[in-house]
Coordinates of C-alpha atoms in Angstrom, one line a residue:
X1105 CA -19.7 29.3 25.1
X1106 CA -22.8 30.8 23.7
X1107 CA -21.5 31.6 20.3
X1108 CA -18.8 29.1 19.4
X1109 CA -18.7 30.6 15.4
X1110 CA -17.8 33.9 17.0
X1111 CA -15.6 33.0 19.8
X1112 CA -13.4 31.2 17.3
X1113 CA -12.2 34.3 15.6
X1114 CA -11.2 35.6 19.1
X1115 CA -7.4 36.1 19.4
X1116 CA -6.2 33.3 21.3
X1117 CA -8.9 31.0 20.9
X1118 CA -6.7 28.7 18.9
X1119 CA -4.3 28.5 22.0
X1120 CA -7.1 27.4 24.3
X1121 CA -8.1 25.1 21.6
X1122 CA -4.8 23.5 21.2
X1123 CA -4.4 23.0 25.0
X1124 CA -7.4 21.4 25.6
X1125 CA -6.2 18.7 22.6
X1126 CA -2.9 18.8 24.9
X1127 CA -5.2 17.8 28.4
X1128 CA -7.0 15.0 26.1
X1129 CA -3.9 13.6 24.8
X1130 CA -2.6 13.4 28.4
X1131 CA -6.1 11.8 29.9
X1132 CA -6.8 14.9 32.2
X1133 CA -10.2 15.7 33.1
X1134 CA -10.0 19.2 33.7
X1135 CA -8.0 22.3 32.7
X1136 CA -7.6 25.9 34.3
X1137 CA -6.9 28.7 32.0
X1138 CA -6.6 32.0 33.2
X1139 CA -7.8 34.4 30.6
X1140 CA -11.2 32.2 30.0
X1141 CA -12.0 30.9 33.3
X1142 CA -12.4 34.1 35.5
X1143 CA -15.1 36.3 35.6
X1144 CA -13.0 39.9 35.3
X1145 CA -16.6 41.4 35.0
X1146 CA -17.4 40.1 38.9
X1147 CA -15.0 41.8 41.3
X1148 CA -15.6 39.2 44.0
X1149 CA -14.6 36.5 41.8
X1150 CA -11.5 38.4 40.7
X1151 CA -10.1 39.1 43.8
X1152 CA -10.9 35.6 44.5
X1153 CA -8.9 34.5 41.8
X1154 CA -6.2 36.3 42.2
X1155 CA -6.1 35.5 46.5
X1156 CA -6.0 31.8 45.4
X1157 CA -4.6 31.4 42.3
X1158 CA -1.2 30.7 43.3
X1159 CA -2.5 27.3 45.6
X1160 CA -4.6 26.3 42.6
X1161 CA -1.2 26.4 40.9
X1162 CA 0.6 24.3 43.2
X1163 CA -2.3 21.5 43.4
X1164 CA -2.0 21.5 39.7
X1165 CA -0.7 18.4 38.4
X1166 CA 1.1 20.3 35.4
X1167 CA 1.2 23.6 34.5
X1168 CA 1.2 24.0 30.4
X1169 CA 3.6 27.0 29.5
X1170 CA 2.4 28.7 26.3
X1171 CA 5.5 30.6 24.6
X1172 CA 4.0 32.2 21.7
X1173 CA 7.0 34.4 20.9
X1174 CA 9.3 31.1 20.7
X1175 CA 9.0 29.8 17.1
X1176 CA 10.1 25.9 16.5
X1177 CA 13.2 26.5 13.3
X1178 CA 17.3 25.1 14.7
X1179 CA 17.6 23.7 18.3
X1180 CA 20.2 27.1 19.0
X1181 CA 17.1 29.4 17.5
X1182 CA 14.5 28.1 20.1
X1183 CA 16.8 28.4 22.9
X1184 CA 18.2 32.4 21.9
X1185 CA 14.1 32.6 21.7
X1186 CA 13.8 30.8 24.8
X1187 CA 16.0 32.8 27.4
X1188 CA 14.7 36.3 25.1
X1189 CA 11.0 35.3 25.7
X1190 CA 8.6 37.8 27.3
X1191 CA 6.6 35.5 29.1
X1192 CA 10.0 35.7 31.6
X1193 CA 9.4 39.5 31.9
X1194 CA 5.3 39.0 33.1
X1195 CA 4.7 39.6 36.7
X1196 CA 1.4 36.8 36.7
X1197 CA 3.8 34.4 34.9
X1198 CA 6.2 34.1 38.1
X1199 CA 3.6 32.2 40.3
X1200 CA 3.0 29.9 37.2
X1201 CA 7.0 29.4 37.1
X1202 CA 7.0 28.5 40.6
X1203 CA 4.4 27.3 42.3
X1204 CA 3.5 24.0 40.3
X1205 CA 4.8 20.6 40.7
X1206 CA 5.7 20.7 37.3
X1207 CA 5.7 22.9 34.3
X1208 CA 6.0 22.3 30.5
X1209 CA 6.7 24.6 28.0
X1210 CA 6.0 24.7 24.3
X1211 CA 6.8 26.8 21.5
X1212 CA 4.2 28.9 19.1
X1213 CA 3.6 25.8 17.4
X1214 CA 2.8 23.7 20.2
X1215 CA 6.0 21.8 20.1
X1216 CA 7.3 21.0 23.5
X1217 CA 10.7 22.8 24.7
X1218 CA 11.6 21.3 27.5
X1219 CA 10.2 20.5 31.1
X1220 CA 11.5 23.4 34.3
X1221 CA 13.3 20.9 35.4
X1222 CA 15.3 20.0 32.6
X1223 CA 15.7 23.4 31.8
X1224 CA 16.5 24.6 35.1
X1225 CA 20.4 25.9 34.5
X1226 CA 18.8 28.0 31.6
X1227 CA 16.0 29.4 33.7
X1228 CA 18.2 29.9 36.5
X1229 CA 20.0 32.4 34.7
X1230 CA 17.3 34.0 33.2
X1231 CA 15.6 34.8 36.8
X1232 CA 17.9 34.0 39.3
X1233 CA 15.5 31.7 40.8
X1234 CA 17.0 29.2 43.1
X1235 CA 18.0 25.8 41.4
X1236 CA 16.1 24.2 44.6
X1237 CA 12.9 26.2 43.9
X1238 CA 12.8 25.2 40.3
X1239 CA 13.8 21.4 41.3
X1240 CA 11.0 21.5 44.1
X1241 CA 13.4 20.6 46.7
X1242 CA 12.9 23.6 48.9
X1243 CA 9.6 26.3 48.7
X1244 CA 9.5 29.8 48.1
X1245 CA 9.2 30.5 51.9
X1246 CA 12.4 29.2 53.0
X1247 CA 14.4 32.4 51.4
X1248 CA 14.7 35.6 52.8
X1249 CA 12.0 38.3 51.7
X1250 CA 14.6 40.3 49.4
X1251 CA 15.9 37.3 47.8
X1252 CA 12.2 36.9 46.5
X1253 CA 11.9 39.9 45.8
X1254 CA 15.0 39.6 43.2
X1255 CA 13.1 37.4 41.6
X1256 CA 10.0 39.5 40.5
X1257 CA 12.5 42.3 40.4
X1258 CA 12.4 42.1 36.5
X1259 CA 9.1 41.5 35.7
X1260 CA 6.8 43.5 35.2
X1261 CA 2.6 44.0 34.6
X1262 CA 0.0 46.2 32.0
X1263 CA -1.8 46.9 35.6
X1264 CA 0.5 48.8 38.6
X1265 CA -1.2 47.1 41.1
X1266 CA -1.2 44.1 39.8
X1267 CA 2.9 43.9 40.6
X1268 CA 1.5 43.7 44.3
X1269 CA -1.2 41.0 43.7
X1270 CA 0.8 38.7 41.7
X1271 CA 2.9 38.3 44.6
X1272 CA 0.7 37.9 47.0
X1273 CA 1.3 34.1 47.1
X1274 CA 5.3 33.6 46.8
X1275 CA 4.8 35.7 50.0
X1276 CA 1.8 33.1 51.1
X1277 CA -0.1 36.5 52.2
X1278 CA -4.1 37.3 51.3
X1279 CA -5.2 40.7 50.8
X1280 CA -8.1 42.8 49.1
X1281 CA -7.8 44.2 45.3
X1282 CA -8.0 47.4 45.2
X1283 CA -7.9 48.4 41.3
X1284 CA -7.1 52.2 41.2
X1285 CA -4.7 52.4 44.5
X1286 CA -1.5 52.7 42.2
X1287 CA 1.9 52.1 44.0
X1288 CA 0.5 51.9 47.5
X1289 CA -0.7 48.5 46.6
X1290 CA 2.9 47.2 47.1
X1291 CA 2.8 49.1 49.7
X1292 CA 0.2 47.0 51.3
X1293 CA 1.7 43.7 50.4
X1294 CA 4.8 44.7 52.2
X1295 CA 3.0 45.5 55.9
X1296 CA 1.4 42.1 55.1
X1297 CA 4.6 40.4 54.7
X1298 CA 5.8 42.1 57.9
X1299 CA 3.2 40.5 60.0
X1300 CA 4.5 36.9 59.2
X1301 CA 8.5 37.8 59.3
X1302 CA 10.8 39.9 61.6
X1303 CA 13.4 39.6 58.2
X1304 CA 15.5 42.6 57.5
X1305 CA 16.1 42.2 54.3
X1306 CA 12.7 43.7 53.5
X1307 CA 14.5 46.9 54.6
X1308 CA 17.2 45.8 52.4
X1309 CA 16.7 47.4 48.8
X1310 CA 18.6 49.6 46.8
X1311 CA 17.4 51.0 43.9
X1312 CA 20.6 52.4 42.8
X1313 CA 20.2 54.3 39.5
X1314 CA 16.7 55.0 39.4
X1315 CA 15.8 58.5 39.7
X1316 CA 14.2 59.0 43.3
X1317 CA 14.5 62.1 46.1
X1318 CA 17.7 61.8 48.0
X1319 CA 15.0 60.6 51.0
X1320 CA 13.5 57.7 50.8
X1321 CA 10.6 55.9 52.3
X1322 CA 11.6 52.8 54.4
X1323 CA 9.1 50.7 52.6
X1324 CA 10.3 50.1 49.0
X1325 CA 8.0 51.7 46.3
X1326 CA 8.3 48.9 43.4
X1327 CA 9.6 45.4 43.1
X1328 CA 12.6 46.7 40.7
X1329 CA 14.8 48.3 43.7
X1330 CA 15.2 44.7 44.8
X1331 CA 17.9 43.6 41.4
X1332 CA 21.1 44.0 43.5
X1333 CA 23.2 46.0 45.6
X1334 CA 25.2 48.4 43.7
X1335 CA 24.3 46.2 40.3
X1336 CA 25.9 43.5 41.5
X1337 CA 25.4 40.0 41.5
X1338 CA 25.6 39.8 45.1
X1339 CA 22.6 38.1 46.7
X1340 CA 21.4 40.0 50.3
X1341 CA 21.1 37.0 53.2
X1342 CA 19.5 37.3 56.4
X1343 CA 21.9 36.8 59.2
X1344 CA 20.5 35.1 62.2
X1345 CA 19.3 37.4 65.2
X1346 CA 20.8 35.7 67.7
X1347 CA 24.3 36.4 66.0
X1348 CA 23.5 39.8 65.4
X1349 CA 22.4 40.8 68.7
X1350 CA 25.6 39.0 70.5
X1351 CA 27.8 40.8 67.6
X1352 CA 26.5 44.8 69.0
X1353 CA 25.6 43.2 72.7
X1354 CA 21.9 43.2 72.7
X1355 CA 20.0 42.6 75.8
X1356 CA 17.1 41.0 73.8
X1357 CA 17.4 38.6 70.9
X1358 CA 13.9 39.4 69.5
X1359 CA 14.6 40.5 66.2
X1360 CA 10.5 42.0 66.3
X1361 CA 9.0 45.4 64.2
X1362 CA 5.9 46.6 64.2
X1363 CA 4.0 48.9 61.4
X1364 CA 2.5 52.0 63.5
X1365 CA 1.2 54.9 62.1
X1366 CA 4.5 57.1 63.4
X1367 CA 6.5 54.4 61.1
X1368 CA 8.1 51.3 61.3
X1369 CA 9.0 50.7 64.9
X1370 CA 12.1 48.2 65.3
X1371 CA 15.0 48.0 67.9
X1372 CA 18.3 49.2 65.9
X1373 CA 22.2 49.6 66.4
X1374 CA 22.7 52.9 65.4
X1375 CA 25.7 55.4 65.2
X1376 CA 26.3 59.1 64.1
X1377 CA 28.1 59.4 60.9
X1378 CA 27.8 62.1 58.3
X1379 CA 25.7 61.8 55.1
X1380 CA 26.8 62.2 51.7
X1381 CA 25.5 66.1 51.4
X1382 CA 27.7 66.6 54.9
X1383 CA 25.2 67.1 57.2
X1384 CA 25.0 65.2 60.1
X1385 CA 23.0 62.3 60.1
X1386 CA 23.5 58.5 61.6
X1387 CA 23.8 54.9 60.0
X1388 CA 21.8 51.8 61.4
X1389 CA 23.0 48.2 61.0
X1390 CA 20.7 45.7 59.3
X1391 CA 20.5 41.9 60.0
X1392 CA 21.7 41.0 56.8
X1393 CA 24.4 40.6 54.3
X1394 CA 26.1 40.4 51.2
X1395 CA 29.0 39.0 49.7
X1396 CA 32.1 38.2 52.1
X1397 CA 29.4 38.5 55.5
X1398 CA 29.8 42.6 54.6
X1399 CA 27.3 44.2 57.1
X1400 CA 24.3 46.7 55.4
X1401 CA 22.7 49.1 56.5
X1402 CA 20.6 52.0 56.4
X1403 CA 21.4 56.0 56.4
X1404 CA 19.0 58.1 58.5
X1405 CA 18.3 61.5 59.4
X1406 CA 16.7 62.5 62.5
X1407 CA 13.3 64.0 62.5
X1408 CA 13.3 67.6 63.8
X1409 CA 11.6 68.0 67.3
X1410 CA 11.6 64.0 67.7
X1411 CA 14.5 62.1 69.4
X1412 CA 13.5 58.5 68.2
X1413 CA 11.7 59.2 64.4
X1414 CA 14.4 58.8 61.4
X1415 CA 13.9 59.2 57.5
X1416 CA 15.7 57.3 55.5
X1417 CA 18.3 59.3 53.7
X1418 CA 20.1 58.0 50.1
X1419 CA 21.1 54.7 49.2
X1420 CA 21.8 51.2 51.1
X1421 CA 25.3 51.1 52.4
X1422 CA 28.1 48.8 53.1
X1423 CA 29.7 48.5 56.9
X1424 CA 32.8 47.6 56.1
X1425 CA 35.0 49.2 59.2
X1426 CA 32.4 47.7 61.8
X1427 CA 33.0 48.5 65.4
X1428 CA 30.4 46.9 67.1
X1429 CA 31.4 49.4 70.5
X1430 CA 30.6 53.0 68.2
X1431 CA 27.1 51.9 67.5
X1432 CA 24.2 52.2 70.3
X1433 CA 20.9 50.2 70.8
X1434 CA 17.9 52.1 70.2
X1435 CA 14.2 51.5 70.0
X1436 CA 13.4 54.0 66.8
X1437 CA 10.4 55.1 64.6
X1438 CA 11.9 54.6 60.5
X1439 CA 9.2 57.6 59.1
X1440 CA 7.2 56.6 56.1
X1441 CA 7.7 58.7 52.7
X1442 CA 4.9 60.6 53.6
X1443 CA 6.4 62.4 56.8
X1444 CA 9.2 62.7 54.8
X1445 CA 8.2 65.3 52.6
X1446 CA 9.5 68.6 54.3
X1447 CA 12.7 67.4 53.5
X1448 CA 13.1 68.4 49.7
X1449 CA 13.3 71.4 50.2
X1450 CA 17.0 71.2 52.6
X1451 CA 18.5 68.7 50.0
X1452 CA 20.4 69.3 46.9
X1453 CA 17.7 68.1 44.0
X1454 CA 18.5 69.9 40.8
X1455 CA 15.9 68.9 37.7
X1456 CA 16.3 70.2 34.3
X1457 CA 13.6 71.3 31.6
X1458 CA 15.4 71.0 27.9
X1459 CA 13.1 71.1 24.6
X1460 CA 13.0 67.6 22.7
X1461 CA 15.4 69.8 19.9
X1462 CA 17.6 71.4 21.9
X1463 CA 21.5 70.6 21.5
X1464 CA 23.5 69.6 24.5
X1465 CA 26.2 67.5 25.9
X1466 CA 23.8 64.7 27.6
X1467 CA 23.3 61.7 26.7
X1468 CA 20.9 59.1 28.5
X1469 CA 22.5 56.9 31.2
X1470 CA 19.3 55.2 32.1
X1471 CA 15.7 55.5 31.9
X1472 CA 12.7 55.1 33.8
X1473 CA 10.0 53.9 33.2
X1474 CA 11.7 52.8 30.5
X1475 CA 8.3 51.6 29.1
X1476 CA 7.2 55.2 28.8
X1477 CA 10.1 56.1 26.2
X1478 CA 10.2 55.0 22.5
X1479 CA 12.9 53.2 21.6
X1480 CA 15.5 54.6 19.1
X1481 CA 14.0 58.4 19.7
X1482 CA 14.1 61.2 22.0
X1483 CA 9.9 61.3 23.2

């Protein structure tokens, strides 16, 4: 550092100064750390960063976890602390959680907590992380792509796009930062994820309770959607194709999708039904499950003047009276959000202006973003 005088009155100087005591006291000869050691000022090196950071994670010998809202007082205090901390609720902090061999945590004073392993019951309830993730016995890559998802599902970042590049290794995918593309950065990540899986449980999110059009695009818009089915603690699991192609008597047991730019194109069993606002529309079975082996899958409406372009329409749905002989095998387009448009118009969206002062019956259910209301008020 140039100016060590100065840089020592720098918020968080002490923490960088009190791990690099840590790496002596453990005889290492180097240490990584994040907000010191990249050049945010290069964009090269940034995106560099940020492509590799999550190998340079795992080839870590030890990954120091810094819990400065965790304050060393009784053994129950620093474990209520523990579970309530925010660095569980950064989207960056997941890799960190993950990808090492091992991981340490301390508390605001530098005291040690516990090890990820000795604490993995606690952490497991806290993220729903695998038990074999945390334990090292299995990677990230051997679960289905919603079941990661879940994982990140609660996190979140100062940066929107950043909830795309902080995943781009527990999806082991590499892709340019674009600072200033907003949501369509997760976007991205999700068509790279589809060129190294044929997984439909990438289809397979919900987003019950968050405010969205009654159509939907096929590609989820935010990490978030991916906390449950119906709020439940059900975990969605990837049946295998073979078994689902024998179950609706498919020719071909190649479970492959492509991205195009008329939408996602995938071979689907697919049957009329009616949608929720009575119109006629059509439900498509998913290779995935929940629960009891309880089937999902997707409503769709038909795009007008096309015979093989569908939107999705409302939420994720359970098949519970399967008939494997009423669906049909189709090769189909699933329309982006985009070409989906023309369709708020036809469906049943109400929205409601009220002044901040104005009496009524309503009271909030949920919010969202819930970072962009103040707690306790009505702004």
């Amino acid at each position: 550092m140039d100016n060590l005088a100065e840089a020592e009155k720098l918020h968080g100087f002490s923490k960088l100064r009190k791990c690099c005591e840590k790496v002596l006291q453990e005889d290492f000869d180097w240490v990584w750390i994040d907000t010191c050691c990249i050049d945010k000022t290069s964009s090269s090196e940034l995106s560099e960063a940020i492509n590799s950071m999550f190998s340079w994670y795992h080839m870590s010998e030890v990954c120091y976890a810094y819990l400065d809202d965790v304050e060393e007082s009784s053994t129950s205090s620093v474990e209520e602390k523990f579970r309530r901390s925010e660095w569980f609720r950064r989207g960056w902090t997941l890799q960190e959680l993950i990808a090492p061999n091992q991981v340490v945590f301390f508390a605001e004073d530098w005291s040690e907590i516990g090890t990820r392993k000795s604490l993995v019951d606690e952490i497991n309830d806290i993220t729903r992380i695998d038990r074999d993730v945390l334990l090292g016995f299995k990677l990230p890559v051997e679960f289905c792509v919603s079941q990661r998802m879940l994982w990140a599902s609660r996190r979140e970042t100062t940066r929107v796009e950043d909830m795309a590049y902080c995943l781009m290794g527990l999806f082991d995918v590499h892709m340019p930062t674009i600072y200033g593309e907003g949501n369509q950065a997760f976007i991205r990540l999700q068509h790279e994820v589809m060129r190294s899986t044929t997984d439909h449980s990438i289809f397979a999110w919900d987003g019950r309770g968050i405010v969205y059009d009654m159509q939907m695009d096929v590609l989820a818009p935010e990490p978030n959607v991916f906390q449950g089915f119906r709020a439940t603690p059900y975990i969605i699991r990837p049946i295998p194709f073979k078994d689902f192609a024998r179950r609706f008597g498919m020719d071909s047991y190649s479970p492959e999708y492509t991205a195009t730019n008329h939408g996602i194109r995938i071979r689907l069993p697919i049957k009329e039904s009616t949608l929720r606002n009575g119109e006629h529309g059509y439900t498509a079975a998913l290779a995935c499950y929940i629960g009891d082996q309880i089937l999902l899958g997707l409503r769709l409406w038909r795009v007008e003047g096309t015979t093989d372009q569908y939107y999705r329409v409302g939420h994720l749905i359970e098949i519970t009276d399967l008939d494997p002989k009423s669906f049909t095998i189709k090769d189909l387009y699933l329309a982006y959000r985009s070409r989906s448009r023309a369709l708020r118009g036809r469906l049943g969206v109400s929205i409601m202006l009220l002044p901040v002062d104005t009496p009524c019956r309503y009271s909030p259910r949920r919010l969202h973003p819930c970072r962009r209301w103040a707690v306790g008020t009505r702004e």
